[in-house]
Short mmCIF file of C-alpha atoms in Angstrom, two decimals:
data_model
loop_
_atom_site.label_atom_id
_atom_site.label_comp_id
_atom_site.label_asym_id
_atom_site.label_seq_id
_atom_site.Cartn_x
_atom_site.Cartn_y
_atom_site.Cartn_z
CA MET A 1025 -1.52 14.32 13.53
CA SER A 1026 -0.09 13.16 16.89
CA ASP A 1027 -0.63 9.72 18.22
CA TYR A 1028 -3.14 8.81 21.03
CA PHE A 1029 -0.33 9.72 23.25
CA GLY A 1030 0.57 13.15 21.89
CA LYS A 1031 3.74 12.37 19.99
CA GLU A 1032 4.26 13.07 16.45
CA VAL A 1033 4.22 10.12 14.13
CA PRO A 1034 7.23 9.58 12.24
CA LYS A 1035 7.48 9.63 8.63
CA LEU A 1036 8.15 5.92 7.87
CA GLY A 1037 5.57 3.54 8.72
CA PHE A 1038 5.84 -0.26 8.25
CA GLY A 1039 3.35 -1.92 5.97
CA LEU A 1040 2.65 -5.63 6.97
CA MET A 1041 1.41 -6.58 3.66
CA ARG A 1042 4.45 -8.04 2.03
CA LEU A 1043 6.21 -9.76 5.08
CA PRO A 1044 9.23 -12.06 4.37
CA ARG A 1045 8.36 -15.63 3.72
CA LYS A 1046 9.45 -19.14 4.59
CA GLY A 1047 7.93 -21.42 2.34
CA LEU A 1048 4.30 -20.61 2.21
CA SER A 1049 4.42 -19.21 5.70
CA ILE A 1050 5.32 -15.78 7.23
CA ASP A 1051 9.07 -15.90 8.44
CA ILE A 1052 8.45 -14.77 11.96
CA ARG A 1053 12.16 -14.67 13.21
CA GLN A 1054 12.86 -12.31 10.20
CA THR A 1055 9.77 -10.02 10.90
CA GLU A 1056 10.93 -9.82 14.30
CA GLN A 1057 14.21 -8.76 13.45
CA MET A 1058 12.67 -5.99 11.33
CA VAL A 1059 10.05 -5.09 13.72
CA ASP A 1060 13.04 -4.57 16.57
CA ALA A 1061 15.04 -2.70 14.18
CA PHE A 1062 11.97 -0.28 13.06
CA LEU A 1063 11.24 0.23 16.60
CA GLU A 1064 14.93 0.95 17.85
CA ALA A 1065 14.95 3.44 15.06
CA GLY A 1066 12.49 5.39 16.73
CA PHE A 1067 9.59 4.52 14.39
CA THR A 1068 6.14 3.36 15.59
CA TYR A 1069 3.59 3.17 12.94
CA PHE A 1070 2.40 -0.45 11.75
CA ASP A 1071 -0.16 -1.16 9.22
CA THR A 1072 -2.12 -4.37 8.86
CA ALA A 1073 -5.39 -5.37 7.53
CA PHE A 1074 -8.16 -8.23 7.94
CA VAL A 1075 -7.65 -9.32 4.55
CA TYR A 1076 -3.66 -9.78 4.55
CA PRO A 1077 -2.91 -13.26 4.89
CA GLY A 1078 -1.29 -14.12 7.96
CA SER A 1079 -0.73 -10.78 8.72
CA GLU A 1080 -2.62 -9.76 11.46
CA ALA A 1081 -1.33 -12.91 13.42
CA ALA A 1082 2.12 -12.19 12.57
CA ALA A 1083 1.78 -8.83 14.19
CA LYS A 1084 0.71 -10.43 17.44
CA LYS A 1085 3.69 -12.83 17.29
CA ALA A 1086 6.36 -10.20 16.30
CA LEU A 1087 5.24 -6.99 17.67
CA ILE A 1088 2.30 -7.33 20.45
CA ASP A 1089 3.47 -9.98 22.30
CA ARG A 1090 7.23 -8.61 22.40
CA HIS A 1091 6.73 -4.93 22.96
CA PRO A 1092 4.92 -2.57 25.44
CA ARG A 1093 1.67 -1.48 23.98
CA GLU A 1094 2.64 2.13 24.27
CA SER A 1095 5.67 1.71 22.47
CA TYR A 1096 3.82 1.45 19.00
CA THR A 1097 1.03 2.32 16.92
CA LEU A 1098 -1.10 -0.20 15.19
CA ALA A 1099 -3.53 0.37 12.08
CA THR A 1100 -5.76 -2.30 10.63
CA LYS A 1101 -8.66 -2.46 8.05
CA LEU A 1102 -12.29 -3.71 7.75
CA ASN A 1103 -13.24 -4.80 4.20
CA ALA A 1104 -16.89 -4.99 3.29
CA MET A 1105 -16.12 -6.62 -0.07
CA VAL A 1106 -15.39 -9.93 1.85
CA ALA A 1107 -18.32 -9.50 4.41
CA PRO A 1108 -21.83 -11.19 3.11
CA THR A 1109 -23.57 -9.36 5.93
CA GLU A 1110 -23.43 -6.11 8.41
CA LYS A 1111 -23.09 -8.86 11.18
CA GLY A 1112 -20.18 -10.30 9.04
CA ALA A 1113 -18.65 -7.17 8.51
CA ARG A 1114 -18.81 -6.26 12.36
CA LYS A 1115 -17.32 -9.56 12.90
CA GLN A 1116 -14.00 -8.66 11.07
CA PHE A 1117 -13.46 -5.98 13.99
CA GLU A 1118 -14.10 -8.66 16.68
CA THR A 1119 -11.52 -11.19 14.76
CA SER A 1120 -8.83 -8.62 14.40
CA LEU A 1121 -8.99 -7.77 18.08
CA LYS A 1122 -8.50 -11.25 18.77
CA ARG A 1123 -6.05 -12.08 16.17
CA THR A 1124 -3.73 -8.91 16.99
CA GLY A 1125 -4.34 -9.06 20.93
CA ALA A 1126 -3.73 -5.40 20.82
CA GLY A 1127 -6.67 -4.46 22.93
CA TYR A 1128 -7.62 -1.67 20.82
CA PHE A 1129 -6.38 0.09 17.53
CA ASP A 1130 -4.52 3.46 17.46
CA TYR A 1131 -5.85 3.67 13.69
CA TYR A 1132 -8.83 1.75 12.15
CA LEU A 1133 -9.58 2.16 8.27
CA LEU A 1134 -12.54 1.25 6.15
CA HIS A 1135 -10.78 -0.49 3.25
CA ALA A 1136 -9.90 0.31 -0.31
CA LEU A 1137 -13.06 2.48 -1.19
CA MET A 1138 -13.62 3.27 -4.70
CA GLU A 1139 -16.35 3.99 -6.87
CA ASN A 1140 -17.80 0.21 -7.58
CA ASN A 1141 -17.83 -0.51 -3.54
CA TYR A 1142 -18.45 2.72 -1.48
CA ALA A 1143 -22.13 2.36 -1.39
CA ARG A 1144 -21.65 -0.98 0.52
CA TYR A 1145 -20.02 0.76 3.31
CA ASP A 1146 -23.08 2.94 3.68
CA LYS A 1147 -25.38 -0.27 3.34
CA LEU A 1148 -23.81 -2.19 5.87
CA HIS A 1149 -23.85 0.93 8.18
CA LEU A 1150 -19.95 0.75 8.72
CA TRP A 1151 -19.47 4.53 9.18
CA ASP A 1152 -21.50 4.17 12.16
CA PHE A 1153 -20.08 1.16 13.51
CA VAL A 1154 -16.45 2.61 13.61
CA LYS A 1155 -17.88 5.59 15.26
CA GLU A 1156 -19.35 3.93 17.58
CA GLN A 1157 -16.00 1.59 18.48
CA LYS A 1158 -14.16 5.14 18.85
CA GLU A 1159 -16.50 6.16 21.47
CA ASN A 1160 -16.28 2.97 23.00
CA GLY A 1161 -12.35 3.68 23.32
CA LEU A 1162 -11.56 0.51 20.76
CA ILE A 1163 -10.43 2.82 18.00
CA ARG A 1164 -8.32 6.06 18.74
CA HIS A 1165 -8.32 7.55 15.17
CA VAL A 1166 -10.79 6.88 12.31
CA GLY A 1167 -10.13 6.91 8.50
CA PHE A 1168 -10.26 4.97 5.10
CA SER A 1169 -8.04 4.02 2.47
CA PHE A 1170 -9.22 5.08 -0.91
CA HIS A 1171 -8.56 4.27 -4.48
CA GLY A 1172 -11.06 6.17 -6.59
CA GLY A 1173 -11.40 9.72 -7.89
CA PRO A 1174 -11.24 13.14 -6.29
CA GLN A 1175 -14.74 13.46 -7.02
CA LEU A 1176 -15.94 10.90 -4.98
CA LEU A 1177 -12.92 11.58 -2.31
CA GLU A 1178 -14.74 14.95 -1.79
CA LYS A 1179 -18.07 13.39 -1.60
CA LEU A 1180 -17.19 10.87 1.13
CA LEU A 1181 -14.98 13.64 3.22
CA GLN A 1182 -18.18 16.20 3.06
CA GLU A 1183 -20.59 13.41 4.09
CA HIS A 1184 -18.07 12.20 6.88
CA PRO A 1185 -16.25 14.95 8.41
CA GLU A 1186 -15.71 12.92 11.55
CA VAL A 1187 -12.85 11.09 9.66
CA ASP A 1188 -9.37 11.68 11.28
CA PHE A 1189 -7.23 10.91 8.21
CA VAL A 1190 -7.16 9.23 4.68
CA GLN A 1191 -4.89 6.75 3.22
CA LEU A 1192 -4.12 7.36 -0.46
CA GLN A 1193 -1.70 5.89 -3.19
CA ILE A 1194 0.85 8.65 -3.86
CA ASN A 1195 4.20 8.11 -5.53
CA TYR A 1196 6.06 10.23 -8.28
CA ALA A 1197 4.95 7.68 -10.97
CA ASP A 1198 1.22 8.07 -10.28
CA TRP A 1199 1.39 11.92 -9.49
CA GLU A 1200 -0.48 12.92 -12.62
CA LYS A 1201 -1.85 9.48 -13.95
CA PRO A 1202 -5.54 10.12 -14.49
CA SER A 1203 -6.53 6.44 -13.43
CA VAL A 1204 -4.90 6.89 -9.93
CA ALA A 1205 -4.92 10.63 -9.55
CA SER A 1206 -2.61 11.03 -6.86
CA ARG A 1207 -2.14 14.58 -6.86
CA ALA A 1208 -6.06 15.36 -7.16
CA ASN A 1209 -6.90 13.34 -4.41
CA TYR A 1210 -3.81 14.62 -2.29
CA GLU A 1211 -4.99 18.25 -2.88
CA VAL A 1212 -8.76 17.14 -1.95
CA ALA A 1213 -7.61 15.72 1.55
CA ARG A 1214 -5.56 18.74 2.37
CA LYS A 1215 -8.40 20.81 1.23
CA TYR A 1216 -10.43 19.27 4.09
CA GLY A 1217 -7.67 19.36 6.28
CA LYS A 1218 -7.35 15.55 6.76
CA SER A 1219 -3.84 13.85 7.70
CA ILE A 1220 -2.56 11.74 5.14
CA VAL A 1221 -1.16 8.14 5.22
CA ILE A 1222 0.50 7.23 2.09
CA MET A 1223 0.41 3.66 0.67
CA GLU A 1224 2.31 2.33 -2.32
CA PRO A 1225 5.01 5.04 -2.44
CA VAL A 1226 7.49 2.50 -4.34
CA LYS A 1227 4.31 1.40 -6.35
CA GLY A 1228 4.62 -2.47 -5.01
CA GLY A 1229 8.53 -2.43 -5.60
CA THR A 1230 8.21 -1.16 -8.89
CA LEU A 1231 9.95 2.16 -8.37
CA ALA A 1232 12.74 0.15 -6.28
CA ASP A 1233 13.67 -1.10 -9.96
CA PRO A 1234 12.69 1.38 -12.36
CA PRO A 1235 13.52 1.73 -15.92
CA LYS A 1236 17.41 1.93 -16.48
CA GLU A 1237 17.23 5.57 -17.82
CA ILE A 1238 15.69 6.69 -14.16
CA GLN A 1239 18.41 4.57 -12.41
CA LYS A 1240 21.29 6.54 -14.31
CA LEU A 1241 19.52 9.85 -13.11
CA PHE A 1242 19.45 8.98 -9.42
CA LYS A 1243 22.91 7.61 -9.64
CA ASP A 1244 24.38 10.54 -11.27
CA CYS A 1245 22.97 12.62 -8.21
CA HIS A 1246 23.44 10.10 -5.26
CA PRO A 1247 25.68 7.41 -6.28
CA ASP A 1248 24.93 5.38 -3.16
CA ALA A 1249 21.22 5.94 -2.87
CA SER A 1250 18.71 3.17 -3.88
CA ALA A 1251 16.17 3.74 -6.10
CA ALA A 1252 13.43 3.09 -3.50
CA SER A 1253 14.79 6.07 -1.16
CA TRP A 1254 13.84 8.40 -3.80
CA ALA A 1255 10.32 7.31 -4.28
CA ILE A 1256 9.85 7.42 -0.44
CA ARG A 1257 11.48 10.67 0.25
CA PHE A 1258 9.36 12.11 -2.45
CA ALA A 1259 6.18 10.91 -0.78
CA ALA A 1260 7.29 12.04 2.61
CA SER A 1261 8.42 15.54 1.36
CA LEU A 1262 4.93 16.56 0.98
CA ASP A 1263 2.83 18.53 3.36
CA GLY A 1264 0.19 17.21 5.53
CA ILE A 1265 1.67 13.64 5.70
CA LEU A 1266 0.95 11.57 8.67
CA THR A 1267 3.29 8.85 7.69
CA VAL A 1268 4.49 6.93 4.69
CA LEU A 1269 3.89 2.88 4.64
CA SER A 1270 6.72 1.00 3.14
CA GLY A 1271 5.81 -2.70 2.66
CA MET A 1272 9.21 -4.07 3.46
CA SER A 1273 9.83 -7.96 2.68
CA ASN A 1274 13.31 -8.42 4.32
CA THR A 1275 15.89 -7.08 6.88
CA GLN A 1276 17.88 -5.61 3.77
CA GLN A 1277 14.87 -3.29 2.56
CA MET A 1278 14.33 -2.58 6.40
CA ALA A 1279 17.89 -1.13 6.66
CA ASP A 1280 17.69 0.55 3.71
CA ASN A 1281 14.74 2.40 4.53
CA LEU A 1282 16.02 3.29 7.90
CA SER A 1283 19.35 4.71 6.64
CA TYR A 1284 17.66 7.61 4.91
CA MET A 1285 14.55 8.00 7.00
CA LYS A 1286 16.03 8.02 10.37
CA ASP A 1287 17.21 11.54 9.90
CA PHE A 1288 14.51 12.27 7.10
CA GLU A 1289 15.54 15.37 4.69
CA PRO A 1290 12.82 16.50 2.36
CA LEU A 1291 13.93 16.69 -1.41
CA ASN A 1292 15.92 19.72 -2.24
CA GLU A 1293 15.13 21.56 -5.24
CA GLU A 1294 17.76 19.90 -7.47
CA GLU A 1295 16.25 16.62 -6.50
CA GLN A 1296 12.84 17.72 -7.17
CA LYS A 1297 13.88 18.61 -10.84
CA ILE A 1298 15.40 15.09 -11.25
CA ILE A 1299 12.08 13.59 -9.93
CA GLN A 1300 10.02 15.54 -12.57
CA GLU A 1301 12.56 14.40 -15.21
CA ALA A 1302 11.77 10.77 -13.85
CA GLN A 1303 7.95 11.41 -14.24
CA ARG A 1304 8.59 12.53 -17.92
CA ILE A 1305 10.68 9.40 -18.61
CA LEU A 1306 7.94 7.07 -17.17
CA GLY A 1307 5.11 9.00 -18.93
CA LYS A 1308 6.41 6.88 -22.03
CA SER A 1309 7.02 3.67 -20.27
CA ALA A 1310 5.70 0.68 -21.65
CA THR A 1311 5.95 -0.98 -18.51
CA ILE A 1312 2.66 -2.56 -16.69
CA PRO A 1313 1.78 -0.23 -13.86
CA CYS A 1314 0.86 -3.35 -11.48
CA THR A 1315 1.50 -2.70 -7.92
CA ALA A 1316 1.58 -6.71 -6.44
CA CYS A 1317 -1.19 -6.08 -4.50
CA ARG A 1318 -2.64 -9.39 -5.37
CA TYR A 1319 -6.28 -8.43 -4.92
CA CYS A 1320 -6.88 -9.96 -8.29
CA VAL A 1321 -5.42 -13.37 -7.61
CA GLU A 1322 -7.72 -14.88 -4.84
CA GLY A 1323 -10.83 -15.12 -7.08
CA CYS A 1324 -9.19 -15.68 -10.25
CA PRO A 1325 -10.99 -18.86 -11.40
CA LYS A 1326 -8.07 -20.11 -13.50
CA ASN A 1327 -5.57 -19.68 -10.65
CA ILE A 1328 -3.29 -17.44 -12.67
CA PRO A 1329 -0.46 -15.39 -10.84
CA ILE A 1330 -1.14 -12.17 -12.44
CA PRO A 1331 1.40 -10.04 -10.62
CA GLU A 1332 4.31 -12.41 -11.04
CA ILE A 1333 3.44 -12.47 -14.82
CA PHE A 1334 3.27 -8.97 -15.16
CA SER A 1335 6.69 -8.54 -13.38
CA ALA A 1336 8.29 -11.12 -15.85
CA MET A 1337 6.81 -9.05 -18.55
CA ASN A 1338 8.18 -5.63 -17.07
CA LYS A 1339 11.76 -7.10 -17.33
CA ARG A 1340 11.29 -7.19 -20.93
CA LEU A 1341 9.42 -3.96 -21.33
CA GLY A 1342 11.52 -1.87 -19.03
CA ASN A 1343 15.00 -2.96 -19.21
CA GLY A 1344 15.19 -5.34 -22.03
CA GLN A 1345 15.84 -8.51 -19.93
CA PHE A 1346 14.35 -10.95 -22.47
CA ALA A 1347 16.01 -14.44 -21.24
CA GLU A 1348 15.43 -13.19 -17.48
CA SER A 1349 11.60 -12.45 -18.46
CA LEU A 1350 10.91 -15.69 -19.94
CA GLU A 1351 12.68 -17.43 -17.17
CA ASP A 1352 10.57 -15.59 -14.29
CA TYR A 1353 7.42 -16.47 -16.37
CA ALA A 1354 8.09 -19.92 -16.42
CA LYS A 1355 8.74 -19.90 -12.60
CA ALA A 1356 5.74 -18.04 -12.20
CA VAL A 1357 3.23 -20.12 -14.08
CA GLU A 1358 4.69 -23.74 -12.84
CA GLY A 1359 1.60 -25.35 -11.69
CA ARG A 1360 -0.71 -22.78 -11.79
CA GLY A 1361 -2.46 -20.76 -14.82
CA LYS A 1362 -0.76 -19.26 -17.82
CA ALA A 1363 -1.25 -16.01 -18.88
CA SER A 1364 -3.39 -17.69 -21.88
CA ALA A 1365 -5.50 -19.47 -19.59
CA CYS A 1366 -7.59 -16.22 -19.00
CA ILE A 1367 -11.19 -16.53 -19.68
CA SER A 1368 -11.78 -12.72 -19.45
CA CYS A 1369 -14.49 -13.10 -16.72
CA GLY A 1370 -13.60 -9.56 -15.61
CA GLN A 1371 -13.07 -10.63 -11.85
CA CYS A 1372 -9.83 -9.35 -11.52
CA GLU A 1373 -10.44 -5.86 -13.26
CA ARG A 1374 -13.30 -5.33 -10.95
CA VAL A 1375 -11.11 -5.31 -7.76
CA CYS A 1376 -7.84 -3.92 -9.11
CA PRO A 1377 -7.21 -0.64 -7.05
CA GLN A 1378 -4.91 0.56 -10.30
CA HIS A 1379 -8.15 0.10 -12.48
CA LEU A 1380 -5.86 -1.74 -15.12
CA GLU A 1381 -7.11 -3.65 -17.97
CA ILE A 1382 -5.79 -6.68 -16.94
CA THR A 1383 -7.42 -9.35 -19.50
CA LYS A 1384 -5.70 -7.26 -22.14
CA TYR A 1385 -2.44 -7.28 -20.69
CA LEU A 1386 -2.55 -10.91 -19.91
CA LYS A 1387 -3.32 -11.58 -23.62
CA GLU A 1388 -0.17 -9.53 -24.56
CA CYS A 1389 1.99 -11.33 -21.78
CA ALA A 1390 0.72 -14.54 -23.60
CA ASP A 1391 1.64 -13.55 -27.05
CA VAL A 1392 5.10 -12.57 -26.13
CA LEU A 1393 6.16 -14.94 -23.31
CA GLU A 1394 4.47 -18.15 -24.48
CA ASN A 1395 5.36 -17.86 -28.21
#
């Protein structure tokens, strides 16, 4: 797919969900440096959302107020699950326009559709709403991000042939994983001729630091290449990809991504075989497949920092870093709920895009990290 100005979209997109922080606030100065480097390298696609705390406002300060509107494309999203009414859902669009000051959105998505929430988007007439905004010239391309199974994806694409693109979670770890169904969803989108934006190519940072056995595989082939580069190049090598979003959190991650995506080369046959071996290894990995999207945190009645706890646990499970695991856990729960505080209310599991058994994992974390 070309953008609104007829240019091909470069294969790397800047995901604004995990921006650098200075204390509790987004580090605007560092974000500006990342935005400038991204644009200077020839990339244009920026992705935010109404529900990403501070992200749309940061996009205004670091990007929109500082660069010509025609020099970039901006995507944001409408989330029906935080809208009590149809009027409230529509208000999100107005708020996003005001927060960003972008004037219009190049890409606008209905956010995080899956089996337990897609009907709400129909109930609130949001498909009709985004179509109206496209007709009004305030949206250039309409799409939706998706965390469900291939049967639902096919149903949605049959019912809404007007969508221009879909955003899917695709990475080499989830390619054949039944609960995520990366490959199956990719094939459905291709069947209906939809351009695909890829999210979570590095699985929330997990694939930037995979198990040591996989790191050795990669280093033996390309000693200087980062583990993250393998993950992003795997995603970008697929056919029909509009762009691959990387949720970069500092200038170092930006520099690394630009180093191999500026002159992108798809994986060759030897590299594809190495990815297949990494997939085989991950098939027996004991690590918790959390992407740290943080959807589970906001509504937790016990204020449990679930992603940070799982990250600490994965140091033990994935790399045998016992002391580091305990140290990270202590930092994560300082002043917040411990894993053992979980009351199994299920709120976290209802919103988890990975469909993880979070309460079960928290119990395991409590048993290991608190005792």
